mmCIF file of C-alpha atoms in Angstrom:
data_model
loop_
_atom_site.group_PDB
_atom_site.id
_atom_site.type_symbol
_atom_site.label_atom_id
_atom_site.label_comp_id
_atom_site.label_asym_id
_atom_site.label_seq_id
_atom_site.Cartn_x
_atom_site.Cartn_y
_atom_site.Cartn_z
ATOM 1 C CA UNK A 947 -91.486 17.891 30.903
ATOM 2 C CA UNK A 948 -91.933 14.081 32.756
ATOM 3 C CA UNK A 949 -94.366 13.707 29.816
ATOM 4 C CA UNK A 950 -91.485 13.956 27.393
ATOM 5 C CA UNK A 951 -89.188 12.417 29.624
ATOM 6 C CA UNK A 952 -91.553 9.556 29.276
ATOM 7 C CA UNK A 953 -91.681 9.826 25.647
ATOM 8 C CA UNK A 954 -87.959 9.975 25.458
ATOM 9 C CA UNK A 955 -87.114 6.891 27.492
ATOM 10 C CA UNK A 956 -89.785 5.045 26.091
ATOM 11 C CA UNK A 957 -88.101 5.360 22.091
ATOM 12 C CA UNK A 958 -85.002 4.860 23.634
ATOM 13 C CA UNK A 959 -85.692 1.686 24.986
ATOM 14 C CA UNK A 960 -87.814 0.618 21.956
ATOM 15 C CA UNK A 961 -84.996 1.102 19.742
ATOM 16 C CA UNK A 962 -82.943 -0.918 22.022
ATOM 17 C CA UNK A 963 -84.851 -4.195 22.107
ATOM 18 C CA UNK A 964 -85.497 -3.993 17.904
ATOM 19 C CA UNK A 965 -81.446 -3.191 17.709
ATOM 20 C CA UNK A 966 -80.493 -6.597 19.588
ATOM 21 C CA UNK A 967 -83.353 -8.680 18.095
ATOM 22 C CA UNK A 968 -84.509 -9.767 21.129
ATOM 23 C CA UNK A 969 -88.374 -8.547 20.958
ATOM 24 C CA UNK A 970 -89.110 -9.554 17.511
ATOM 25 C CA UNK A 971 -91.366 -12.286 18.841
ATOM 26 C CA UNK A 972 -89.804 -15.114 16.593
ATOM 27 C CA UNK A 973 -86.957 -15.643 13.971
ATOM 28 C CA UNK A 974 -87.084 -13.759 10.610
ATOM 29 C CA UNK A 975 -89.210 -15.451 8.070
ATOM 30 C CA UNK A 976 -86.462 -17.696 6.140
ATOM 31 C CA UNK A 977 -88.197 -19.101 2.721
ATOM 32 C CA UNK A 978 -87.498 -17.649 -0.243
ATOM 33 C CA UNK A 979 -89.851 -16.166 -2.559
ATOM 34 C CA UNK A 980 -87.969 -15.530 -5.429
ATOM 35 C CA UNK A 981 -91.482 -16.523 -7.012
ATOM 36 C CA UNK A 982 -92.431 -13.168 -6.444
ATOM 37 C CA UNK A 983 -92.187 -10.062 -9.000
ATOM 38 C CA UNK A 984 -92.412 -7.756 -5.727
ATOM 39 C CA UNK A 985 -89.235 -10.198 -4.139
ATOM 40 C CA UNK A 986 -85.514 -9.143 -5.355
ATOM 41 C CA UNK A 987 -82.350 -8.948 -3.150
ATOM 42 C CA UNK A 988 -83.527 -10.647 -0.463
ATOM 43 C CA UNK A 989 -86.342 -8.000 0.021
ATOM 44 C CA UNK A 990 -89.877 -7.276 -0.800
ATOM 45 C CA UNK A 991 -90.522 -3.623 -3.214
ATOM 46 C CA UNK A 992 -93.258 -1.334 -3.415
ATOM 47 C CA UNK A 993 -94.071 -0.895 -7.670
ATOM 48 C CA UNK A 994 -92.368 2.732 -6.665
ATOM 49 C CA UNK A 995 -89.361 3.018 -4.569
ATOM 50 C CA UNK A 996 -90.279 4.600 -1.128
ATOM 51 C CA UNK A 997 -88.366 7.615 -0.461
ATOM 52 C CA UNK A 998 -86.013 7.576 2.343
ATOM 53 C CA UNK A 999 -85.760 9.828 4.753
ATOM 54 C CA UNK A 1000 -81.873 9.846 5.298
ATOM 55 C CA UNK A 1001 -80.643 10.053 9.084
ATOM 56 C CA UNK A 1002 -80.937 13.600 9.980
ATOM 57 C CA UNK A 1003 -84.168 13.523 8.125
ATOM 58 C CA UNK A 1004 -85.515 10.460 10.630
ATOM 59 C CA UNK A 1005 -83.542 12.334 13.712
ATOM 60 C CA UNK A 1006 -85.736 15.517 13.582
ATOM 61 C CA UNK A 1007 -89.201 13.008 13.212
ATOM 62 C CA UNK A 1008 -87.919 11.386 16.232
ATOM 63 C CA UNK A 1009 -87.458 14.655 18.247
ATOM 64 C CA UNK A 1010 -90.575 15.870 16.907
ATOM 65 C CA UNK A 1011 -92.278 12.583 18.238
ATOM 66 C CA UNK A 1012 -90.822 13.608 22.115
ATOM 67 C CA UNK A 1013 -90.570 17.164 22.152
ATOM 68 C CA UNK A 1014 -93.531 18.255 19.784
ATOM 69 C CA UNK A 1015 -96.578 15.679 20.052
ATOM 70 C CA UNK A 1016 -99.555 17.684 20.487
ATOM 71 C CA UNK A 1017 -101.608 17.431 23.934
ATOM 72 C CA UNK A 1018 -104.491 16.091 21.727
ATOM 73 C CA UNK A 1019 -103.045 13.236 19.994
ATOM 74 C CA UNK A 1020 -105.219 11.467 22.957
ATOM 75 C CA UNK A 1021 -108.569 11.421 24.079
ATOM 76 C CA UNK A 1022 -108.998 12.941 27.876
ATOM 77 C CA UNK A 1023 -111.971 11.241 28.462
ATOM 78 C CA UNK A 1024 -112.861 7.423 28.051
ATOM 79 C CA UNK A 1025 -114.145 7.444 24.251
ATOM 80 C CA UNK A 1026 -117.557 6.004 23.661
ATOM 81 C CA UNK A 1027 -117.454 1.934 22.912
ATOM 82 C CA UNK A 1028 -120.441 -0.334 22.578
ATOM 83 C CA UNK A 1029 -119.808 -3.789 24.732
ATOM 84 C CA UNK A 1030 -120.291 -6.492 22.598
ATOM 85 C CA UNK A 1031 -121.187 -9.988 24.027
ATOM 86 C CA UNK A 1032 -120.736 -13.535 22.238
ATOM 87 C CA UNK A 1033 -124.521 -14.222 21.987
ATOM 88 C CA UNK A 1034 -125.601 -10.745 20.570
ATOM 89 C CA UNK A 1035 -122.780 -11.692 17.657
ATOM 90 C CA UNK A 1036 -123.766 -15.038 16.988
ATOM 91 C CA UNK A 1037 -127.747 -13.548 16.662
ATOM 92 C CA UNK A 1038 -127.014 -10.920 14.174
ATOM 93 C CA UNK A 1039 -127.545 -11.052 10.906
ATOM 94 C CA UNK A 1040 -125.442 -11.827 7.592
ATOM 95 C CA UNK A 1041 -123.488 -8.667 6.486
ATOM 96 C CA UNK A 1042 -122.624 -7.415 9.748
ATOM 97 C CA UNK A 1043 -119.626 -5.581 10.695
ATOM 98 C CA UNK A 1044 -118.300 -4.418 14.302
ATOM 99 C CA UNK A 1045 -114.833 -2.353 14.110
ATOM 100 C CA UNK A 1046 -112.822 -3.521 17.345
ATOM 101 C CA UNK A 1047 -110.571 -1.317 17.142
ATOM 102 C CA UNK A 1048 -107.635 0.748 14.991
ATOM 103 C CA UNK A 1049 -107.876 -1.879 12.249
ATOM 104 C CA UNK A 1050 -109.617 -5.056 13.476
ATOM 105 C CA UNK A 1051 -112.788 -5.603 12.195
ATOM 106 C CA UNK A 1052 -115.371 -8.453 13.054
ATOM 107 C CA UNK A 1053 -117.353 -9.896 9.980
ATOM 108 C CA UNK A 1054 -120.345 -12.108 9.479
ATOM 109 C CA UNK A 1055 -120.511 -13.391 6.195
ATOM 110 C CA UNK A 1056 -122.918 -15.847 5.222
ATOM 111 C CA UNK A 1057 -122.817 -17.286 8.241
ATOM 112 C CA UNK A 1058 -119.269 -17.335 8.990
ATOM 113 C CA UNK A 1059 -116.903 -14.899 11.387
ATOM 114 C CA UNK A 1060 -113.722 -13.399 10.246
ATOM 115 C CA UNK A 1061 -111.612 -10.514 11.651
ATOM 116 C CA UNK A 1062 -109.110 -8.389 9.691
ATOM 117 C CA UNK A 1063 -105.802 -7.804 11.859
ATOM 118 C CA UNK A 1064 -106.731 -8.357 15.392
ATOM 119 C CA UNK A 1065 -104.723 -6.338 18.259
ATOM 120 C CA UNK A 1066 -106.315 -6.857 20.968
ATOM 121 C CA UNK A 1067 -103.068 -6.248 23.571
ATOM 122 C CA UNK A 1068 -102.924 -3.092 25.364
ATOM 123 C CA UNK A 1069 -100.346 -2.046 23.487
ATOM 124 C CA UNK A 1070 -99.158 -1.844 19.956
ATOM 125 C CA UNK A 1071 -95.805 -2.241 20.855
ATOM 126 C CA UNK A 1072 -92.883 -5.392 21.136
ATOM 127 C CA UNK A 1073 -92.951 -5.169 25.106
ATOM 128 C CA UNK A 1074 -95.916 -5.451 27.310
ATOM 129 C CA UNK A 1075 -95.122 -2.789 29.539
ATOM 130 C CA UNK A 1076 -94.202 0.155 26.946
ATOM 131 C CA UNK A 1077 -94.905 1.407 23.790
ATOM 132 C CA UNK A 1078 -98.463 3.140 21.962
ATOM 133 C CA UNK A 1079 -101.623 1.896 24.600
ATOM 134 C CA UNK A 1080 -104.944 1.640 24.052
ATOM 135 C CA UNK A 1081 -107.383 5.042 24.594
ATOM 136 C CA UNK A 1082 -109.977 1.896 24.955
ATOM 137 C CA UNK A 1083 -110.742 -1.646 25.430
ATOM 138 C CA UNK A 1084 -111.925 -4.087 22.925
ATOM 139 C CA UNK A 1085 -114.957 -4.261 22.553
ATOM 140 C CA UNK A 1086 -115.468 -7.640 22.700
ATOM 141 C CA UNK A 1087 -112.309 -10.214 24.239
ATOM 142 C CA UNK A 1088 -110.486 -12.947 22.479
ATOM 143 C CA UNK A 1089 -112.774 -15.392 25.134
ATOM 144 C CA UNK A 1090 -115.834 -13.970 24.339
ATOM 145 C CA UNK A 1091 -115.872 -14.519 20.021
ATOM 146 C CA UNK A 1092 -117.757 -16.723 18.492
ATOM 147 C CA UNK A 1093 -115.776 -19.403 16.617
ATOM 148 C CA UNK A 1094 -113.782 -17.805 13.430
ATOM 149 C CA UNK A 1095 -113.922 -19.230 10.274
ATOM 150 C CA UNK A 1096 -110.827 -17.009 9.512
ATOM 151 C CA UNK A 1097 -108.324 -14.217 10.283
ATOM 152 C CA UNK A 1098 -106.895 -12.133 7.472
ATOM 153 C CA UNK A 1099 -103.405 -9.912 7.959
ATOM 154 C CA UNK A 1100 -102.430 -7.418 5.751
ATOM 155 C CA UNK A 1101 -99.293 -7.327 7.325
ATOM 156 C CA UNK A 1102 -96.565 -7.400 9.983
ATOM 157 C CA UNK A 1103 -96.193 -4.292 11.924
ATOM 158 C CA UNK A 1104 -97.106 -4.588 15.724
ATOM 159 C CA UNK A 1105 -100.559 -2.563 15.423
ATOM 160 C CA UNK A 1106 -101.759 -5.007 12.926
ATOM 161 C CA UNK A 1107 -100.322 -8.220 13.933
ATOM 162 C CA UNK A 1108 -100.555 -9.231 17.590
ATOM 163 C CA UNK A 1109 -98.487 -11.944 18.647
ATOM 164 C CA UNK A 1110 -100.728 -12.678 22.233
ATOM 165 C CA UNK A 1111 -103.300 -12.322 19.953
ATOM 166 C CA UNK A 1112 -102.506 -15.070 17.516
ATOM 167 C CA UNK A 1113 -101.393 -17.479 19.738
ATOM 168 C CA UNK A 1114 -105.196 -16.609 21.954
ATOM 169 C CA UNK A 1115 -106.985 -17.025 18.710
ATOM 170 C CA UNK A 1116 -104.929 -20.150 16.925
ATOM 171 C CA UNK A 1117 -106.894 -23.032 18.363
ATOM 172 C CA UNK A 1118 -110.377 -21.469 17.405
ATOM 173 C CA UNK A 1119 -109.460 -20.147 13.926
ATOM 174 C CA UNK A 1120 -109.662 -22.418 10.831
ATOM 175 C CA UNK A 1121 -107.381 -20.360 8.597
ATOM 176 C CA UNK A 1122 -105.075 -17.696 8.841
ATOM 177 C CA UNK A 1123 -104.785 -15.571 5.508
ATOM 178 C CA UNK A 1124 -101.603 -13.491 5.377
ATOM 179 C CA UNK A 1125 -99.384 -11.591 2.470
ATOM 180 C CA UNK A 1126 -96.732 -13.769 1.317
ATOM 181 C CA UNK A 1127 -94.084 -14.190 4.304
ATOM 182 C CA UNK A 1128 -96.026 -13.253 7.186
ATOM 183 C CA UNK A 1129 -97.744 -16.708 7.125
ATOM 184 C CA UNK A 1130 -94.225 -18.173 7.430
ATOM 185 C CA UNK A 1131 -93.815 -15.943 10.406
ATOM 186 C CA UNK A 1132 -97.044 -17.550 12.212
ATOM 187 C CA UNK A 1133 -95.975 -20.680 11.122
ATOM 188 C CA UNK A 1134 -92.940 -19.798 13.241
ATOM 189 C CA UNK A 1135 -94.556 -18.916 15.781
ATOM 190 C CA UNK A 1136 -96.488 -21.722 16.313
ATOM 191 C CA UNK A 1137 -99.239 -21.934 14.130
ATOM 192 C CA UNK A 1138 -100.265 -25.121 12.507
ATOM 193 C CA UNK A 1139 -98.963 -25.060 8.795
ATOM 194 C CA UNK A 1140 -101.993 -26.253 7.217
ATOM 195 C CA UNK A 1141 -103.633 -23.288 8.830
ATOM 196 C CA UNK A 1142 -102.062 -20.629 7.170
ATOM 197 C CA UNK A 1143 -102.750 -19.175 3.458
ATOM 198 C CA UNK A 1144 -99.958 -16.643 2.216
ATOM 199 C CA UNK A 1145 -100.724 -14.882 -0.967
ATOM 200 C CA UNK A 1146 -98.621 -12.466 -3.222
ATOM 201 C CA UNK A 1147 -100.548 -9.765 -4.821
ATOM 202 C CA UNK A 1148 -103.351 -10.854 -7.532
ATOM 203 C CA UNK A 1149 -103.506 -14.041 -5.911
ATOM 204 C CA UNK A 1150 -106.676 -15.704 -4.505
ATOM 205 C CA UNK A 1151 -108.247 -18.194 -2.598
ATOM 206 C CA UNK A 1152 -111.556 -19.410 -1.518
ATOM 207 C CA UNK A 1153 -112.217 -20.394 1.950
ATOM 208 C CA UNK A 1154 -116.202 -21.456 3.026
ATOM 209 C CA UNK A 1155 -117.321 -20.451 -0.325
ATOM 210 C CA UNK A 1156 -115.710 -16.535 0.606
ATOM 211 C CA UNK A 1157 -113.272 -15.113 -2.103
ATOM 212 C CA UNK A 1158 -110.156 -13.497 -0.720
ATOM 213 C CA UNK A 1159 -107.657 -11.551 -3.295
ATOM 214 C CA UNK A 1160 -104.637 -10.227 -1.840
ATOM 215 C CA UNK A 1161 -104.058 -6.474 -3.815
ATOM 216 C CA UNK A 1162 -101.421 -4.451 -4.018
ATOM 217 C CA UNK A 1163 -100.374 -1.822 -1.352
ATOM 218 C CA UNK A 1164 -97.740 1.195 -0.596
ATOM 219 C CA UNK A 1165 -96.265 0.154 2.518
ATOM 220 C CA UNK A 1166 -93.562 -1.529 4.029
ATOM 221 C CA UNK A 1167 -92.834 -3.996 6.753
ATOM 222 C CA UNK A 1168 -90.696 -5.364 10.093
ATOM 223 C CA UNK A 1169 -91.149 -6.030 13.283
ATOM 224 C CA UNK A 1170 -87.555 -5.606 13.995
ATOM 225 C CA UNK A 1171 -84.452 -3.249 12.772
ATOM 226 C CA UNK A 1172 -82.456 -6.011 10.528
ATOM 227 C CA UNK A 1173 -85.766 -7.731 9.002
ATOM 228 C CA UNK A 1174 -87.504 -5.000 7.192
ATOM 229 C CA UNK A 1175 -89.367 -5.851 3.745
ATOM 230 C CA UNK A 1176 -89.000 -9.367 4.241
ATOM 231 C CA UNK A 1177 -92.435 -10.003 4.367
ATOM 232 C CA UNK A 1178 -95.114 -8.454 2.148
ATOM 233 C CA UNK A 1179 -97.580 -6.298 2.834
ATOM 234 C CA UNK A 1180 -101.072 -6.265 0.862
ATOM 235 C CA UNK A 1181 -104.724 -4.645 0.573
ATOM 236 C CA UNK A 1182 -107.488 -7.294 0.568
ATOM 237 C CA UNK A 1183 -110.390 -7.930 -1.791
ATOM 238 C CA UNK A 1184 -113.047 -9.718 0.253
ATOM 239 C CA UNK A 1185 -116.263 -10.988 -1.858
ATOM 240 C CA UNK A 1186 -119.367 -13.317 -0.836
ATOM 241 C CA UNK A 1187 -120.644 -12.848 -4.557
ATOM 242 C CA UNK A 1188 -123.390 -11.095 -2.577
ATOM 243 C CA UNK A 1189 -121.134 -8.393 -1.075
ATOM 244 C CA UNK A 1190 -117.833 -6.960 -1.759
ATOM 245 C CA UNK A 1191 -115.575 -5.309 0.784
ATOM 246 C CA UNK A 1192 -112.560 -3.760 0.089
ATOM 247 C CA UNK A 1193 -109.804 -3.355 3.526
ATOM 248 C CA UNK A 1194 -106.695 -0.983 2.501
ATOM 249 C CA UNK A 1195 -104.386 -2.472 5.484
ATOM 250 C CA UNK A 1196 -101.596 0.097 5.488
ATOM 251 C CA UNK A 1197 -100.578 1.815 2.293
ATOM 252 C CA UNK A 1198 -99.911 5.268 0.593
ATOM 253 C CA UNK A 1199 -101.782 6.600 -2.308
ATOM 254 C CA UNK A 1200 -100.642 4.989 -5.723
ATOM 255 C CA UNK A 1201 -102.107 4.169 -9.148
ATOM 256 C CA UNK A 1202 -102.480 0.631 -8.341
ATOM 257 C CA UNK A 1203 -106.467 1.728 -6.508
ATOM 258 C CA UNK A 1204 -107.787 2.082 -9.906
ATOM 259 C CA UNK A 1205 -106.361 -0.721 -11.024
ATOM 260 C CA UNK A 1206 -108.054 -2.875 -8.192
ATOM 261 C CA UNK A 1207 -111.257 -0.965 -8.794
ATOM 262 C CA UNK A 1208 -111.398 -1.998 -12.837
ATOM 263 C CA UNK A 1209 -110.555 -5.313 -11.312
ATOM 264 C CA UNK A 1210 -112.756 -5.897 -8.467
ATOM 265 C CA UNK A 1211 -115.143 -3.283 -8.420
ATOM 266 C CA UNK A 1212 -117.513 -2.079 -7.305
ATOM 267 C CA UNK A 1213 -117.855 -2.492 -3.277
ATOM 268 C CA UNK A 1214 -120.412 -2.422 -1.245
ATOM 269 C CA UNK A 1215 -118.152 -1.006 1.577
ATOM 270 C CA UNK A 1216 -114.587 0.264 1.756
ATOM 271 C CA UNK A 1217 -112.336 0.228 4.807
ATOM 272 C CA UNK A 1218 -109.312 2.566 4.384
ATOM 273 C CA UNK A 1219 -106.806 3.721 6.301
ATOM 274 C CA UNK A 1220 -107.120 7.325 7.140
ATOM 275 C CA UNK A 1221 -104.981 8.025 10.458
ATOM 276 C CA UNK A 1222 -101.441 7.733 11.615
ATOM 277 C CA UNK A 1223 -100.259 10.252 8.595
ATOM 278 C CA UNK A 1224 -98.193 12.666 8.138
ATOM 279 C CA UNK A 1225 -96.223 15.016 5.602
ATOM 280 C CA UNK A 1226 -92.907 13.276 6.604
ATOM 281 C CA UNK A 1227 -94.326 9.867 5.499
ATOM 282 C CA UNK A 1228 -96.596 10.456 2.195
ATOM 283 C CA UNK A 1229 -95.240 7.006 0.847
ATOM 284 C CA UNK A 1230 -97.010 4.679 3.196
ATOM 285 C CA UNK A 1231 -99.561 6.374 4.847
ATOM 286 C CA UNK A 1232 -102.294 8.655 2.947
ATOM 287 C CA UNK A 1233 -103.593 12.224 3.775
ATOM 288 C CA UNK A 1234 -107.731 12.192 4.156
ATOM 289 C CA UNK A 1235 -107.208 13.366 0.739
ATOM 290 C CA UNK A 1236 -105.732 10.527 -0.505
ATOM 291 C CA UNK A 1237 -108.013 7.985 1.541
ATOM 292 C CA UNK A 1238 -111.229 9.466 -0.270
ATOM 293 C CA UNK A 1239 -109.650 9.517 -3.718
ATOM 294 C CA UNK A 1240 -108.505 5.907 -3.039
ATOM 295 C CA UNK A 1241 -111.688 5.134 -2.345
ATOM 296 C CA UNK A 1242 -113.494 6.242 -5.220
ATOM 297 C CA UNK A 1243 -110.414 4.990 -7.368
ATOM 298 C CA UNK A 1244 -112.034 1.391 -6.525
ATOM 299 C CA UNK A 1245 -115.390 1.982 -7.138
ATOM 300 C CA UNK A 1246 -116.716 2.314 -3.256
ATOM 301 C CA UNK A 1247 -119.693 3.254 -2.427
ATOM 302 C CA UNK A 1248 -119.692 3.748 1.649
ATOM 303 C CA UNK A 1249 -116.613 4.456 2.904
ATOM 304 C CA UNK A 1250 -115.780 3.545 6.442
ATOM 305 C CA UNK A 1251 -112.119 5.565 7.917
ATOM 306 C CA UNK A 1252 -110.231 2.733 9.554
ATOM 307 C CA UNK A 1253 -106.300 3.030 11.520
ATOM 308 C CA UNK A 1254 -107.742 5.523 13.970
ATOM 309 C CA UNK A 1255 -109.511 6.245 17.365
ATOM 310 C CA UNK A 1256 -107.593 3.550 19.236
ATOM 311 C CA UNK A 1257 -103.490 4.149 19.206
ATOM 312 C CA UNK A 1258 -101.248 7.371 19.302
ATOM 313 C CA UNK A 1259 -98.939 6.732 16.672
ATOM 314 C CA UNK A 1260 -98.458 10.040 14.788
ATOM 315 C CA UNK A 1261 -98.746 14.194 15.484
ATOM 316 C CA UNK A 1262 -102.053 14.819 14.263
ATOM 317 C CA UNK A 1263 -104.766 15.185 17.084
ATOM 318 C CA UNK A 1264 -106.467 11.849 17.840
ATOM 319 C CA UNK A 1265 -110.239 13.173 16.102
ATOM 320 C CA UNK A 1266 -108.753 15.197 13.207
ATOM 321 C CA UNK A 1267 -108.510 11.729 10.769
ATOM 322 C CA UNK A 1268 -112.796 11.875 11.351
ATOM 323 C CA UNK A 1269 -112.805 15.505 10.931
ATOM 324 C CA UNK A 1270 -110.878 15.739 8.214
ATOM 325 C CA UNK A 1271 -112.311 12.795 6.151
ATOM 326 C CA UNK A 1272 -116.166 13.840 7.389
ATOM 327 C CA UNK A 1273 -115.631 17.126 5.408
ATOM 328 C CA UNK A 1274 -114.611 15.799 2.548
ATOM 329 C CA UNK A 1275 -116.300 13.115 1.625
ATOM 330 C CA UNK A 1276 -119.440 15.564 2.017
ATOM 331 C CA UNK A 1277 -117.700 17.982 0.153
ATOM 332 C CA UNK A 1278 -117.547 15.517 -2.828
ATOM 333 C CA UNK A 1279 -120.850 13.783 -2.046
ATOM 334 C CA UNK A 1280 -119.545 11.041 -1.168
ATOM 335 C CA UNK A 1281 -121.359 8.618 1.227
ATOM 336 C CA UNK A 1282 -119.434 8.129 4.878
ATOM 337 C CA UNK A 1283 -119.822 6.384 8.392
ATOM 338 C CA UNK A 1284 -117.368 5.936 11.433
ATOM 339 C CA UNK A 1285 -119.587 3.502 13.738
ATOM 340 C CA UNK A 1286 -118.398 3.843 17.232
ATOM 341 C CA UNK A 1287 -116.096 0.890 18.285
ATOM 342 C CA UNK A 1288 -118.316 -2.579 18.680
ATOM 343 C CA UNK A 1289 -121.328 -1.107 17.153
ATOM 344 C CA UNK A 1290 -123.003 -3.011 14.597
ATOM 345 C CA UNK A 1291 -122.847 -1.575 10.759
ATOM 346 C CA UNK A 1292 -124.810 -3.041 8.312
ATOM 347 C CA UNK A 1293 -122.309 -3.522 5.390
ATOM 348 C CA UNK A 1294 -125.168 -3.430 2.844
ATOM 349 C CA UNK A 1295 -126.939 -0.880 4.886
ATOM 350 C CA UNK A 1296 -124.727 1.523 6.823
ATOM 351 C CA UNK A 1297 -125.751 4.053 9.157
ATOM 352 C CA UNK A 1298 -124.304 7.432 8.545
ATOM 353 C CA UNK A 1299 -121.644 8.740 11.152
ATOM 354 C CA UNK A 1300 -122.825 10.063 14.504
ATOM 355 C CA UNK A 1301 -119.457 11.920 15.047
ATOM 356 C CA UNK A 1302 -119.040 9.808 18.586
ATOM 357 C CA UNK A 1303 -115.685 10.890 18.278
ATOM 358 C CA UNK A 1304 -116.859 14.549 19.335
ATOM 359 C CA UNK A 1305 -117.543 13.280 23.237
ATOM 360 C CA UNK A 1306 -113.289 12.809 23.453
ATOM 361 C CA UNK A 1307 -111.348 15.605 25.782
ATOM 362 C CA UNK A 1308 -107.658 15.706 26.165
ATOM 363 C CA UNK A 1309 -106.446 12.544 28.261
ATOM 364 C CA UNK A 1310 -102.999 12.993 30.166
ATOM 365 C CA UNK A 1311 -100.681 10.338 30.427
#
């Protein structure tokens, strides 16, 4: 009962702080992009209209979220996590991968570092002191990276775009690349302006000789209750000409995989979201089902499940996204690994899963 007390209070006071705009961590982005084909009415779209959920719809998902989260939607025990340090990054080779975390990823390519939407807070959340926490440490702190070449953001929600984090990482980070709108955000932040690359979808750039496409996603976006869909939200193409990476961000399952795939294809490695889902949500967040067909839709070979094992922030049970996807992909032959969080993968090379994730117990509150 204090548990959902807890729970209860904590969603109360969330809602709160979004409703009076006072925790959005900076003004609403205020360019237009009328540029856009995704922009219209003031808003970003998805190429398919996200279903709503209607009030009493989104009133029994928020009781369900107090009253009927399972007791294993977090590990008991402290999950297994490799500690990274600075100099063990900077001697590894080209092609190497650590997974921080949820979805922040640490890359070496050809030389160079980037991460992919760095949280590194305690808590995905807009207050320090409430909200979804950590079940672990990062791996590796903001102090302790090597110098980053670049950061890319595949959007604005608070478990993919850290304000403490971006404000830490600013003064060592050459460029920030960010869907259209959320660079405007940083910018308003604080973040130097010639820092910051924001791309609609099908757009590129080239940054230390590294190709970056911003792709098309089912999602949505908002840190805040009056400024949602005004900034975009994309899946990333990430290509050395050596090795191609493909990173999902947040999105449901839609046609527009395959069309990435013919595009872009084939990778060497896919990163795609497969956690935080639910039947209530099928629009912007896939089923295991949908993660592996998305990734064979582009033309992976490896898949790696990313947007799990470090936040509660649906009703599944925390190790059931691994589970889940583990049995499929071998039931369609398909080649898999979930390194433990700050263990080295060799993107060209990757180890097959160890199932770490089995070690986790319940964890109270």
């Amino acid at each position: 009962m204090k548990r959902r007390l807890r729970r209860f209070l904590l969603l109360l006071t969330v809602l709160i702080a979004m409703s009076i705009g006072l925790l959005t961590c900076g003004a609403h982005p205020a360019a237009s992009y009328d540029q856009s084909p995704q922009f219209g009415d003031g808003r970003f779209h998805n190429p398919v209209a996200k279903t709503s959920l209607g009030f009493v719809r989104t009133v029994e998902v928020l009781w369900r979220f107090v009253f009927d989260k399972p007791a294993d939607a977090s590990p008991q025990a402290p999950i297994p996590v490799q500690t990274l340090t600075r100099q063990a990054v900077l001697d590894a080779p080209d092609d190497s991968l650590w997974r921080l975390g949820h979805s922040t990823m640490l890359l070496k390519l050809d030389g160079h570092f980037w991460l992919t939407d760095p949280v590194f807070s305690e808590r995905a959340s807009p207050m320090s002191f409430m909200g979804p926490k950590r079940f672990h440490a990062p791996p590796l702190s903001i102090d302790e990276l090597p110098p980053i070449t670049g950061v890319i953001i595949s959007h604005d929600h608070y478990d993919h775009l850290d304000h403490a984090a971006v404000m830490a990482l600013a003064p060592k980070v050459q460029h920030f690349v960010t869907a259209l709108g959320v660079g405007d955000r940083l910018i308003g932040w604080g973040v130097p302006a010639g820092k910051v690359t924001q791309l609609d979808w099908w757009q590129e750039t080239r940054v230390e000789g590294l190709k970056i496409v911003a792709t098309p996603a089912q999602h949505f976006s908002g840190r805040g209750l009056s400024d949602g869909n005004r900034t975009l939200w994309a899946s990333w193409v990430i290509d050395t000409g050596q090795t191609r990476v493909f990173f999902s961000g947040d999105t449901g399952y839609f046609d527009g995989f395959t069309r990435i795939g013919e595009r872009y294809g084939p990778f060497d490695l896919t990163m795609i979201e497969t956690g935080a889902y639910d039947a209530d949500w099928p629009d912007v967040h896939m089923q295991p089902e949908q993660s592996l067909q998305a990734h064979l839709d582009v033309r992976g070979k490896v898949l790696m499940p990313i947007h799990n094992g470090t936040f509660d922030l649906a009703l599944h049970p925390w190790t059931e996204p691994f589970e889940r996807i583990t049995a499929l992909a071998a039931m369609r032959g398909a080649a898999l690994t979930a390194p433990q969080m700050g263990e080295r993968l060799d993107i060209r090379k990757p180890a097959p899963s160890a199932h770490w994730w089995r070690e986790g117990r319940l964890m109270e509150d």
